[in-house]
XYZ file of C-alpha atoms in Angstrom:
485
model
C 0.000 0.000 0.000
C 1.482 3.217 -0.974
C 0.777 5.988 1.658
C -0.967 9.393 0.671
C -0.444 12.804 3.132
C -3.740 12.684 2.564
C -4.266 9.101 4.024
C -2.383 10.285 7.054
C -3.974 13.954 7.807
C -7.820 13.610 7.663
C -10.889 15.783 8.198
C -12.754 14.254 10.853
C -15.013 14.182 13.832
C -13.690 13.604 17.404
C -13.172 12.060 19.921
C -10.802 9.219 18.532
C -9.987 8.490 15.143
C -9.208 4.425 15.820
C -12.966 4.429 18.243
C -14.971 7.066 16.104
C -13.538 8.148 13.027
C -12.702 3.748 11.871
C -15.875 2.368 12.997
C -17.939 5.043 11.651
C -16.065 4.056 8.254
C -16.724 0.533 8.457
C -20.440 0.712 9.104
C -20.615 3.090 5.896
C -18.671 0.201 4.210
C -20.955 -2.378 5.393
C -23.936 -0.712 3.818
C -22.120 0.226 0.639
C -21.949 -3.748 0.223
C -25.797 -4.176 1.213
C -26.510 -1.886 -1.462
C -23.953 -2.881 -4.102
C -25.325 -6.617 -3.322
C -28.761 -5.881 -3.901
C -29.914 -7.218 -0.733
C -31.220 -4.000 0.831
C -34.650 -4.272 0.463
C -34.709 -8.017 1.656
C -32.958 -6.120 5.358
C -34.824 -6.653 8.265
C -32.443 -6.440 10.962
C -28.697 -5.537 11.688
C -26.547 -6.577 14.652
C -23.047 -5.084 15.665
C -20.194 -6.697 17.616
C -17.363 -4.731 19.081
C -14.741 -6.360 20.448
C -11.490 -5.726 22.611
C -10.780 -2.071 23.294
C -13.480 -0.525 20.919
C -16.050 -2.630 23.384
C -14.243 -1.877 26.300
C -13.684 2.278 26.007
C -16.047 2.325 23.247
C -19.231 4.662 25.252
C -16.540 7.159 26.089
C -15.459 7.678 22.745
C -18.972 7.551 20.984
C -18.207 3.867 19.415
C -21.922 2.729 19.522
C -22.898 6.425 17.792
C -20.422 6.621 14.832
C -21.568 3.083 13.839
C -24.893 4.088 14.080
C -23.972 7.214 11.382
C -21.599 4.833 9.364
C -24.850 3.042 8.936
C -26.431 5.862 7.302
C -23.861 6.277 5.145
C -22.390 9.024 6.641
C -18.510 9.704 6.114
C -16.797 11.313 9.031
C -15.019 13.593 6.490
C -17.890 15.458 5.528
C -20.443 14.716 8.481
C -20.512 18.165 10.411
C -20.871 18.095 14.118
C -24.454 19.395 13.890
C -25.074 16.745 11.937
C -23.468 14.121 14.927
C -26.164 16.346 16.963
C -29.216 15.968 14.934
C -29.188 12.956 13.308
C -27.816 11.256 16.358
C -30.817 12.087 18.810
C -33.543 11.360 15.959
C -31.925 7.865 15.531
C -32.057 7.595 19.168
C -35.695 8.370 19.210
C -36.609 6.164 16.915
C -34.238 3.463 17.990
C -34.219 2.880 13.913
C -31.787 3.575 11.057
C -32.034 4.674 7.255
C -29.681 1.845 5.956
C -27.236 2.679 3.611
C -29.457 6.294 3.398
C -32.393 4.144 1.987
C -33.760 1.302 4.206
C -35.378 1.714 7.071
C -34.069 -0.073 9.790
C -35.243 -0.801 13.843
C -31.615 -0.644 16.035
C -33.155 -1.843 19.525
C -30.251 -0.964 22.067
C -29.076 -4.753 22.110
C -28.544 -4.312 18.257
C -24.979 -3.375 19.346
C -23.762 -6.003 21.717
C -19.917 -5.185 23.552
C -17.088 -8.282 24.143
C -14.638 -6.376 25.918
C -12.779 -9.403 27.047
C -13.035 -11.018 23.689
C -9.861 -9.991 21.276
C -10.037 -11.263 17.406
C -7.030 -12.475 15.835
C -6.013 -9.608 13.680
C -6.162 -6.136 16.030
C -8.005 -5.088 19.239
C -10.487 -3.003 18.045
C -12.605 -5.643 16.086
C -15.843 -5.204 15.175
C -18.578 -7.702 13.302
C -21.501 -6.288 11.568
C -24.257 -8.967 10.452
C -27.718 -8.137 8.194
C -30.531 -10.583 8.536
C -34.131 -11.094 6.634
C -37.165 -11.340 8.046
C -37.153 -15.082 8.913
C -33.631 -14.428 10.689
C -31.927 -15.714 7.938
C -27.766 -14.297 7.456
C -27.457 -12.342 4.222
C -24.524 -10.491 4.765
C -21.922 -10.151 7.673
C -17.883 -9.079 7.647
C -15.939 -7.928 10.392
C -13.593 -4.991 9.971
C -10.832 -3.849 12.322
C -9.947 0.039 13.087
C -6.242 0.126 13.105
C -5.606 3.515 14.105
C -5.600 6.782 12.352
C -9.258 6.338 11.177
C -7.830 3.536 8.517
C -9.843 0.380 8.468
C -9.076 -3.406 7.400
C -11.393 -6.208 6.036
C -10.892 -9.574 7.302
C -12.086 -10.923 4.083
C -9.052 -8.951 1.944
C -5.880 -9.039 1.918
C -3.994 -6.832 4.741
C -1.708 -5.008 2.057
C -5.009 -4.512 -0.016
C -7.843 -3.673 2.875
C -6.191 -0.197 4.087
C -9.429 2.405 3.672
C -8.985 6.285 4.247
C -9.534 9.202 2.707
C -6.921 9.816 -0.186
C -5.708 6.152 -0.037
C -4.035 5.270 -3.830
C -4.551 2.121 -3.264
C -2.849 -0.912 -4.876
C -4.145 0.098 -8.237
C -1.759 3.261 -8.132
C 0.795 3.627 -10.672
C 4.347 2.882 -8.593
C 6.020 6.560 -7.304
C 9.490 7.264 -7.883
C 10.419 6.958 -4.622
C 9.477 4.245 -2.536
C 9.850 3.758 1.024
C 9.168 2.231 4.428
C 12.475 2.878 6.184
C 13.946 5.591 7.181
C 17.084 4.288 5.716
C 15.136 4.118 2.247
C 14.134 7.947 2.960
C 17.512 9.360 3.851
C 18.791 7.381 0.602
C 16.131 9.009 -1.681
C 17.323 12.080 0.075
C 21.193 11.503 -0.698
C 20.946 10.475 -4.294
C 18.474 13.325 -5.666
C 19.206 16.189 -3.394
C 15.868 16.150 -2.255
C 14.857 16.786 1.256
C 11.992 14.830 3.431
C 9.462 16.786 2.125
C 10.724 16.606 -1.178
C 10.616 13.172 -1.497
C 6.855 13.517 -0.378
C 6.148 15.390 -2.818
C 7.139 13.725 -5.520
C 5.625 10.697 -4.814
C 2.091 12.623 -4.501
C 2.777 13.825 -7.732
C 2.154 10.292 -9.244
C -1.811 10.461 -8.538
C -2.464 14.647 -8.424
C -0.715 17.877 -10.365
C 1.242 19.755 -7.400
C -1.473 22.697 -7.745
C -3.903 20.398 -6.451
C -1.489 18.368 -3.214
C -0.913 22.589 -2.548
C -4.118 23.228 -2.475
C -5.107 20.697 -0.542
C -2.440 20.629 2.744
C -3.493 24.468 2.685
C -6.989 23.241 3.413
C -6.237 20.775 6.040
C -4.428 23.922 7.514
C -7.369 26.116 7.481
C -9.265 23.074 9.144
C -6.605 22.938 11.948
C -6.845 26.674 12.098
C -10.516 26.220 12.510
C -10.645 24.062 14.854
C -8.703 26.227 17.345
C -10.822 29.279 16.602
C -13.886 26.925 17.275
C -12.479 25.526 20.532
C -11.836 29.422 21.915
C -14.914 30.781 21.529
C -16.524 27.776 23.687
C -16.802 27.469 27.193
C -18.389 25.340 30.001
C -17.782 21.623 30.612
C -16.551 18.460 28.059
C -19.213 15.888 27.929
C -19.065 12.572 29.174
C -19.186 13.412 33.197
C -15.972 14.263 34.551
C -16.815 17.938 34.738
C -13.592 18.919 32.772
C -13.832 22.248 32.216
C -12.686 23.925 28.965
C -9.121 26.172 29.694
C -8.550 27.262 25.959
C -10.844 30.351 26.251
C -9.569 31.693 29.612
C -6.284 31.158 28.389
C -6.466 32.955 24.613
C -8.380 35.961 26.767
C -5.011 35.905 29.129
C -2.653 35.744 26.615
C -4.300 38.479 24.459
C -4.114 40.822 27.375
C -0.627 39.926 28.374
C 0.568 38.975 24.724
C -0.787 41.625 22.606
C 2.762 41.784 20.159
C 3.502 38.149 20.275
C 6.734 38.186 22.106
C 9.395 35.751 21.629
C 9.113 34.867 25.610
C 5.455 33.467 25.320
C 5.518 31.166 22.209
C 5.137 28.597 24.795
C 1.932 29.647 26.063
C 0.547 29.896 22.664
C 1.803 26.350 21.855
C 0.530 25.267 24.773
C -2.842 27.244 23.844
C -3.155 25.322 20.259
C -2.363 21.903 21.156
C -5.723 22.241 24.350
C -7.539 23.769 21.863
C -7.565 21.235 19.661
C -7.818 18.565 21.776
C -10.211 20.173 24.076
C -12.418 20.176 20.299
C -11.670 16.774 19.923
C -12.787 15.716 23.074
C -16.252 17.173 22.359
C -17.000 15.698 19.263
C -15.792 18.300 16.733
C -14.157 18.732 13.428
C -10.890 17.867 13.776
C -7.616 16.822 11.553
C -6.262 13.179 12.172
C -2.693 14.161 12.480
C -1.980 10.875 12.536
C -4.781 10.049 14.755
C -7.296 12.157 16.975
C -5.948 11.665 20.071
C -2.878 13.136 18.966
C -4.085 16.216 16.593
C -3.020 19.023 18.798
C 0.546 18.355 18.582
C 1.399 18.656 14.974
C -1.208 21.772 14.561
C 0.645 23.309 17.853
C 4.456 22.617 16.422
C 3.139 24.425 13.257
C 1.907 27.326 14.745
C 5.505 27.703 15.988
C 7.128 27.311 12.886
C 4.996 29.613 11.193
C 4.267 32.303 13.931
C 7.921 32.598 16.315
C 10.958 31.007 14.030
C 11.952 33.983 12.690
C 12.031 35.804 16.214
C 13.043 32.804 18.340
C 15.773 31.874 16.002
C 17.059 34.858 14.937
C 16.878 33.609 11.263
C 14.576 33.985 7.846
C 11.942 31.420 7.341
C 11.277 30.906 4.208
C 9.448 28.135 2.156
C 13.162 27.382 0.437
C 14.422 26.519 3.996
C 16.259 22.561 3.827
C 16.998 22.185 0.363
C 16.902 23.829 -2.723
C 13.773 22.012 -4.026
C 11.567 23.933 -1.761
C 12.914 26.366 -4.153
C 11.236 24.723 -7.369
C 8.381 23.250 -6.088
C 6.715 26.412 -4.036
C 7.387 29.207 -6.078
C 4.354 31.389 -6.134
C 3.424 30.759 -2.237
C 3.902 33.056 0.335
C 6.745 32.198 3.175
C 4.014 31.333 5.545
C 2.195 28.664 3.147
C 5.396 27.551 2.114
C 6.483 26.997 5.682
C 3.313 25.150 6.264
C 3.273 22.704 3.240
C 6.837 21.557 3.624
C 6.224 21.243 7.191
C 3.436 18.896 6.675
C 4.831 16.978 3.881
C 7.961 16.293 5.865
C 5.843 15.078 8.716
C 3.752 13.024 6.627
C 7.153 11.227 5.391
C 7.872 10.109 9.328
C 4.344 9.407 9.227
C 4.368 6.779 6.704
C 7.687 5.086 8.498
C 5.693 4.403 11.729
C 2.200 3.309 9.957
C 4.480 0.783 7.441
C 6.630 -0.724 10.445
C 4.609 -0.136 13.640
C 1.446 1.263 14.768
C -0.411 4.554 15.239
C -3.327 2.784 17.486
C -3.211 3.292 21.163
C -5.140 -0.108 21.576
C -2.520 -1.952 19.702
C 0.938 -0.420 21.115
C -0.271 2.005 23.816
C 0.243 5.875 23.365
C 3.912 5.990 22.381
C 2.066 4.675 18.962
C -0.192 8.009 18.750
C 0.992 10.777 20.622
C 4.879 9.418 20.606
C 4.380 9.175 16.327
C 2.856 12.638 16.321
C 5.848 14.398 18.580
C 7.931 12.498 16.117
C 6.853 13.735 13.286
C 6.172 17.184 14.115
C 9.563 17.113 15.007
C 10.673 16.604 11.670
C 9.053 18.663 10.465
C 9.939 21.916 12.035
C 13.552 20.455 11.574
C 13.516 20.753 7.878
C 11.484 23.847 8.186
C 14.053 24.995 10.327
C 17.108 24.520 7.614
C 17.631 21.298 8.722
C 19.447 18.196 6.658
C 17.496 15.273 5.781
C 20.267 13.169 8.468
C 19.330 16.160 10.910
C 15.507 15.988 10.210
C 15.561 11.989 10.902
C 17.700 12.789 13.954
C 14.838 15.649 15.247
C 12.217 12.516 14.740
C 13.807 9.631 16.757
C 14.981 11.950 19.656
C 11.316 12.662 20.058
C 10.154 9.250 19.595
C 12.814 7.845 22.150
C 11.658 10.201 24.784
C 8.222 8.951 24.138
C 8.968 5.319 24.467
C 6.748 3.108 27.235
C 3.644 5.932 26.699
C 0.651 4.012 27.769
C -2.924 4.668 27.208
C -4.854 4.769 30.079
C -7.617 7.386 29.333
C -9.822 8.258 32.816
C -13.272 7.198 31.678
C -12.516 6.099 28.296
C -12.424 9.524 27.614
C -9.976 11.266 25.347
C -9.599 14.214 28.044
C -7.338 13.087 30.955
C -4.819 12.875 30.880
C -5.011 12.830 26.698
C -5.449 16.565 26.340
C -2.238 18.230 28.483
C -0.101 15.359 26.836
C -0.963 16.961 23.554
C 0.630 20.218 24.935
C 3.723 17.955 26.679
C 4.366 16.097 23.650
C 4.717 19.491 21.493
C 7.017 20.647 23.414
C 9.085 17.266 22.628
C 8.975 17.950 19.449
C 10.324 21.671 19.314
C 13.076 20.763 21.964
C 13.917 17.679 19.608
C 14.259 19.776 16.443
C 16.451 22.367 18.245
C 18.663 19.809 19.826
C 19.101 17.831 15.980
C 20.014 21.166 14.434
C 22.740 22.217 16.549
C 23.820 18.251 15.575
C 25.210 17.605 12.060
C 22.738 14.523 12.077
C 24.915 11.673 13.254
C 23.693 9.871 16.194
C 24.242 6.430 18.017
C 20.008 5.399 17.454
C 18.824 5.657 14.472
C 15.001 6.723 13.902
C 14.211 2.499 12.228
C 15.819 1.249 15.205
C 14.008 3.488 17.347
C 10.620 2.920 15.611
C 10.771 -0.731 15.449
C 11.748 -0.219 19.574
C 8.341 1.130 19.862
C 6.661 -1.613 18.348
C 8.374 -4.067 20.477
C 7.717 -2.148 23.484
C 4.079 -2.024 22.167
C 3.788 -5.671 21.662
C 5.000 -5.972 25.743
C 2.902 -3.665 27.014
C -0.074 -5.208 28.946
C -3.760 -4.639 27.657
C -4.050 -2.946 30.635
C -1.780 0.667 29.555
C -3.502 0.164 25.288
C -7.035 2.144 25.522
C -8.999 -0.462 27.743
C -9.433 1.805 30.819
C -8.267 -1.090 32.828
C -5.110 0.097 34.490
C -3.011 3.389 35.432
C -4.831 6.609 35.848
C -7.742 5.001 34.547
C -8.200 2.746 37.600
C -6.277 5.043 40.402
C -8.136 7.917 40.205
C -11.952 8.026 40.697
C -14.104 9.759 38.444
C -16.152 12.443 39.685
C-alpha cells in the first residue's frame, strides 16, 4: 500500500480516530456492500459486535454512535458536528436507522452487543456487523478492524489490499518514484536526488495529483486545523461525558491576548501550549478535527506548526522561508507566500515520518499504547519543524527519533474512556518534545548512536509488551487510580 499525506492527515469528527472516526467508516462500508449486493430491500435487521478495546472504552469515545452514522452512510469527512447532533438524537428516538441512506431499519439498544474481554485475531479493536431477513436468515456479515488513524481493514481482503482512508491510492496506483518504508530508504532518496523529506513527499504525490492540487489541498487541512482552534476558543463550560472537565482554551487565549498583545518571543510557549488544548479540548467534544496521525494526537502537529509559522523567525534569529532545507523547496513552491510555504513543507515532511511508523509499527493506542499516537505525532512534528528549520534530511531523521525515544513506554490509560485526561495536556507535553527535539538535531550535524528504524521498530516491540491494561482499555493506570467524579 502506498501511503498518501492525505491518508495520514484527515478531516474528521472527534473524539478518537481508531474508536470514532474507523468504525464510523466501516459501518458506511458495510452498507455500501448491502446496497452494491442488492440485498437492501430483503434487510430486516442488523446486529453489531465490538470487540477488545473498541467494546471496552467504546461509550466514552462515541463507538456505539459513529456506527450508528456509518450506517447511514455518513462519512466522518464530511459529516458536520451538527449533523453528529441531529441525526444522532432522531436515531435515538426512533431506535431505527435509514440503511445505507435508503432502508429503514429498527436498532433496539441490544442491536450493538460489547465483548470487551473477547480480542479477534487480527487487532483489538474488532468489530462484526451482520444483516438478517425477516425469517432471521444471514445475508450479509464481515468484520472490519480500526487500526488507528481512522484507517480500516477487512478480514475478508488481503492486509496489504484492505487499508481504507480518505486519499488512499490504493494498490491500483501507478508505482512513485520513490518508494519507502524505512527511514534508511528515505535518507537514501534524500542523498541520491538532493531532495529533502518533504521533497521526497512530494514527488511521490505527484504520481496520482498535479502539485497545484497536493498545494491546495495541505493548505486546506491547515485552514481546518486553524478552525478548529478558533472553534475551541470561543466555547466554554464543561466536556461531555461526566468528569466535569472544564474547557481552559478560552480563559487562556483571553489571558494571553491581554498579556501577549505583540507576540513576544518569551510566550511562544503559552501559545503552543494554547493550540495543542484547543484542539484537543475540540476533539474531546466531538468536533471537526484533523487526524494528524490520529485524533488523540491532533493538537501536537497543529501546535508545532503554529511555531514554525508564527515565532521562528524571532526565536531563532533567522529567515523562514518556504526554500528553507533544500533547494527544491525552491522549485516546487514558487508562487506561495513564506508562511504557506512553511506550512506545506512542514506537513509533507511530517507526513514522510508518518508513513515510516504506519508501514513498520502502529499509530493505534489499543494496539501499542500511546507511544504509537501521541509518541508518532511528537515524532513527526519534530521533523518537520527540523527541515522547516534549515535542517538536513540526516538532521531531520535525527529531530524525529529523539522525540520518539523520549516517548517510548507511553501508555494509554484514558480516565473514563475519555480522550480528556490525561489525553489533552499530553498533547501540549508532547509538542514541546517535538520543538526541543528539532532544536537539539540542528545544533547536531545529524549523526547519532540510534537511528530513527531502530528506534521505531523499539516502539513496536515495546508495544507488543505492554499489557492490555496501559492500550485504551481503561483497565489500568490513571484510569483505575483515580476516581471519576
Amino acid at each position: 500500500m502506498t501511503l498518501s499525506i492525505f491518508d495520514l492527515f484527515s478531516v474528521g469528527i472527534g473524539p478518537s480516530s481508531s474508536h470514532t472516526v474507523g468504525p464510523m467508516r466501516a459501518a458506511a462500508s458495510f452498507a455500501d456492500a448491502l446496497a452494491l449486493d442488492e440485498l437492501l430491500p430483503q434487510v430486516a435487521s442488523v446486529t453489531v459486535d465490538l470487540y477488545g478495546s473498541l467494546a471496552a472504552t467504546g461509550v466514552g469515545h462515541g463507538t456505539p454512535g459513529a456506527v450508528l452514522l456509518g450506517l447511514e452512510g455518513y462519512q466522518p469527512e464530511t459529516i458536520t458536528p451538527s449533523e453528529v447532533e441531529q441525526r444522532g438524537a432522531a436515531i435515538t428516538s426512533s431506535r431505527s436507522v435509514l440503511l445505507a441512506g435508503a432502508r429503514p431499519v429498527s436498532m433496539p439498544e441490544n442491536a450493538i452487543v460489547m465483548h470487551p474481554l473477547t480480542l479477534l485475531p487480527r487487532h483489538s479493536n474488532g468489530m462484526r456487523f451482520s444483516a438478517y431477513d425477516a425469517s432471521g436468515a444471514l445475508l450479509l456479515t464481515e468484520t472490519y478492524y480500526s487500526v488507528g488513524g481512522g484507517f480500516i481493514e477487512r478480514e475478508a481482503a488481503p492486509t496489504d489490499a484492505a487499508a481504507v482512508a480518505p486519499g488512499a491510492t490504493g494498490s491500483s496506483a501507478p508505482p512513485v518514484p520513490f518508494p519507502f518504508r524505512t527511514a534508511a530508504e528515505l535518507l537514501e532518496h534524500c542523498r541520491t536526488t538532493g531532495l529533502s523529506f518533504s521533497g521526497v513527499m512530494l514527488a511521490n504525490e505527484e504520481v496520482s495529483r498535479d502539485r497545484a492540487e497536493i498545494v491546495d489541498r495541505i493548505l486546506a487541512i491547515r485552514r481546518v486545523m486553524d478552525e478548529c482552534v478558533a472553534t475551541s476558543v470561543a466555547r466554554t463550560g464543561l466536556l461531555p461525558g461526566g468528569l466535569s472537565v472544564r474547557r481552559r482554551a478560552p480563559e487562556w487565549r483571553a489571558r494571553l491576548e491581554r498579556e501577549d498583545p505583540d507576540r513576544s518571543p518569551e510566550f511562544w510557549q503559552e501559545w503552543v501550549n494554547l493550540v495543542a488544548l484547543a484542539v484537543n479540548e475540540e476533539n474531546a467534544s466531538g468536533g471537526r478535527v484533523v487526524t494528524a496521525p490520529t485524533n488523540g494526537a491532533a493538537g501536537i502537529i497543529p501546535a508545532v506548526l503554529h511555531y514554525a509559522r508564527h515565532y521562528l523567525k524571532v526565536v531563532d534569529g533567522r529567515e523562514v522561508t518556504g526554500a528553507a532545507g533544500g533547494a527544491d523547496g525552491r522549485a516546487a513552491l514558487t508562487g506561495l507566500s513564506d508562511e504557506d510555504a512553511v506550512s506545506v513543507r512542514f506537513l509533507l515532511a511530517a507526513a514522510a515520518v508518518g508513513v515510516l511508523y504506519k508501514e513498520q509499527a502502529s499509530i493505534s493506542g489499543a494496539e501499542v499504547g500511546c507511544q504509537g499516537e501521541v509518541g508518532s505525532a511528537s515524532s513527526m512534528a519534530a521533523a518537520g519543524l527540523a527541515e522547516v528549520m534549515g535542517g538536513t534530511p540526516e538532521q531531520v531523521e535525527n529531530a524525529a527519533e529523539i522525540a520518539m525515544e523520549h516517548n517510548l513506554g507511553l501508555t494509554c490509560d484514558p480516565i473514563g474512556g475519555l480522550v480528556q485526561i490525561p489525553c489533552i495536556e499530553r498533547n501540549a507535553i508532547a509538542a514541546s518534545k517535538a520543538i526541543n527535539a528539532a532544536k537539539m538535531a540542528l545544533w547536531g550535524d545529524g549523526s547519532h548512536h540510534v537511528s530513527l528504524d531502530r528506534v521505531i521498530l523499539t516502539m513496536r516491540e515495546t508495544g507488543r509488551d505492554m499489557s492490555d491494561k496501559y492500550k485504551e482499555t481503561s483497565l489500568g493506570g490513571l484510569a483505575v487510580n483515580i476516581v471519576e467524579c
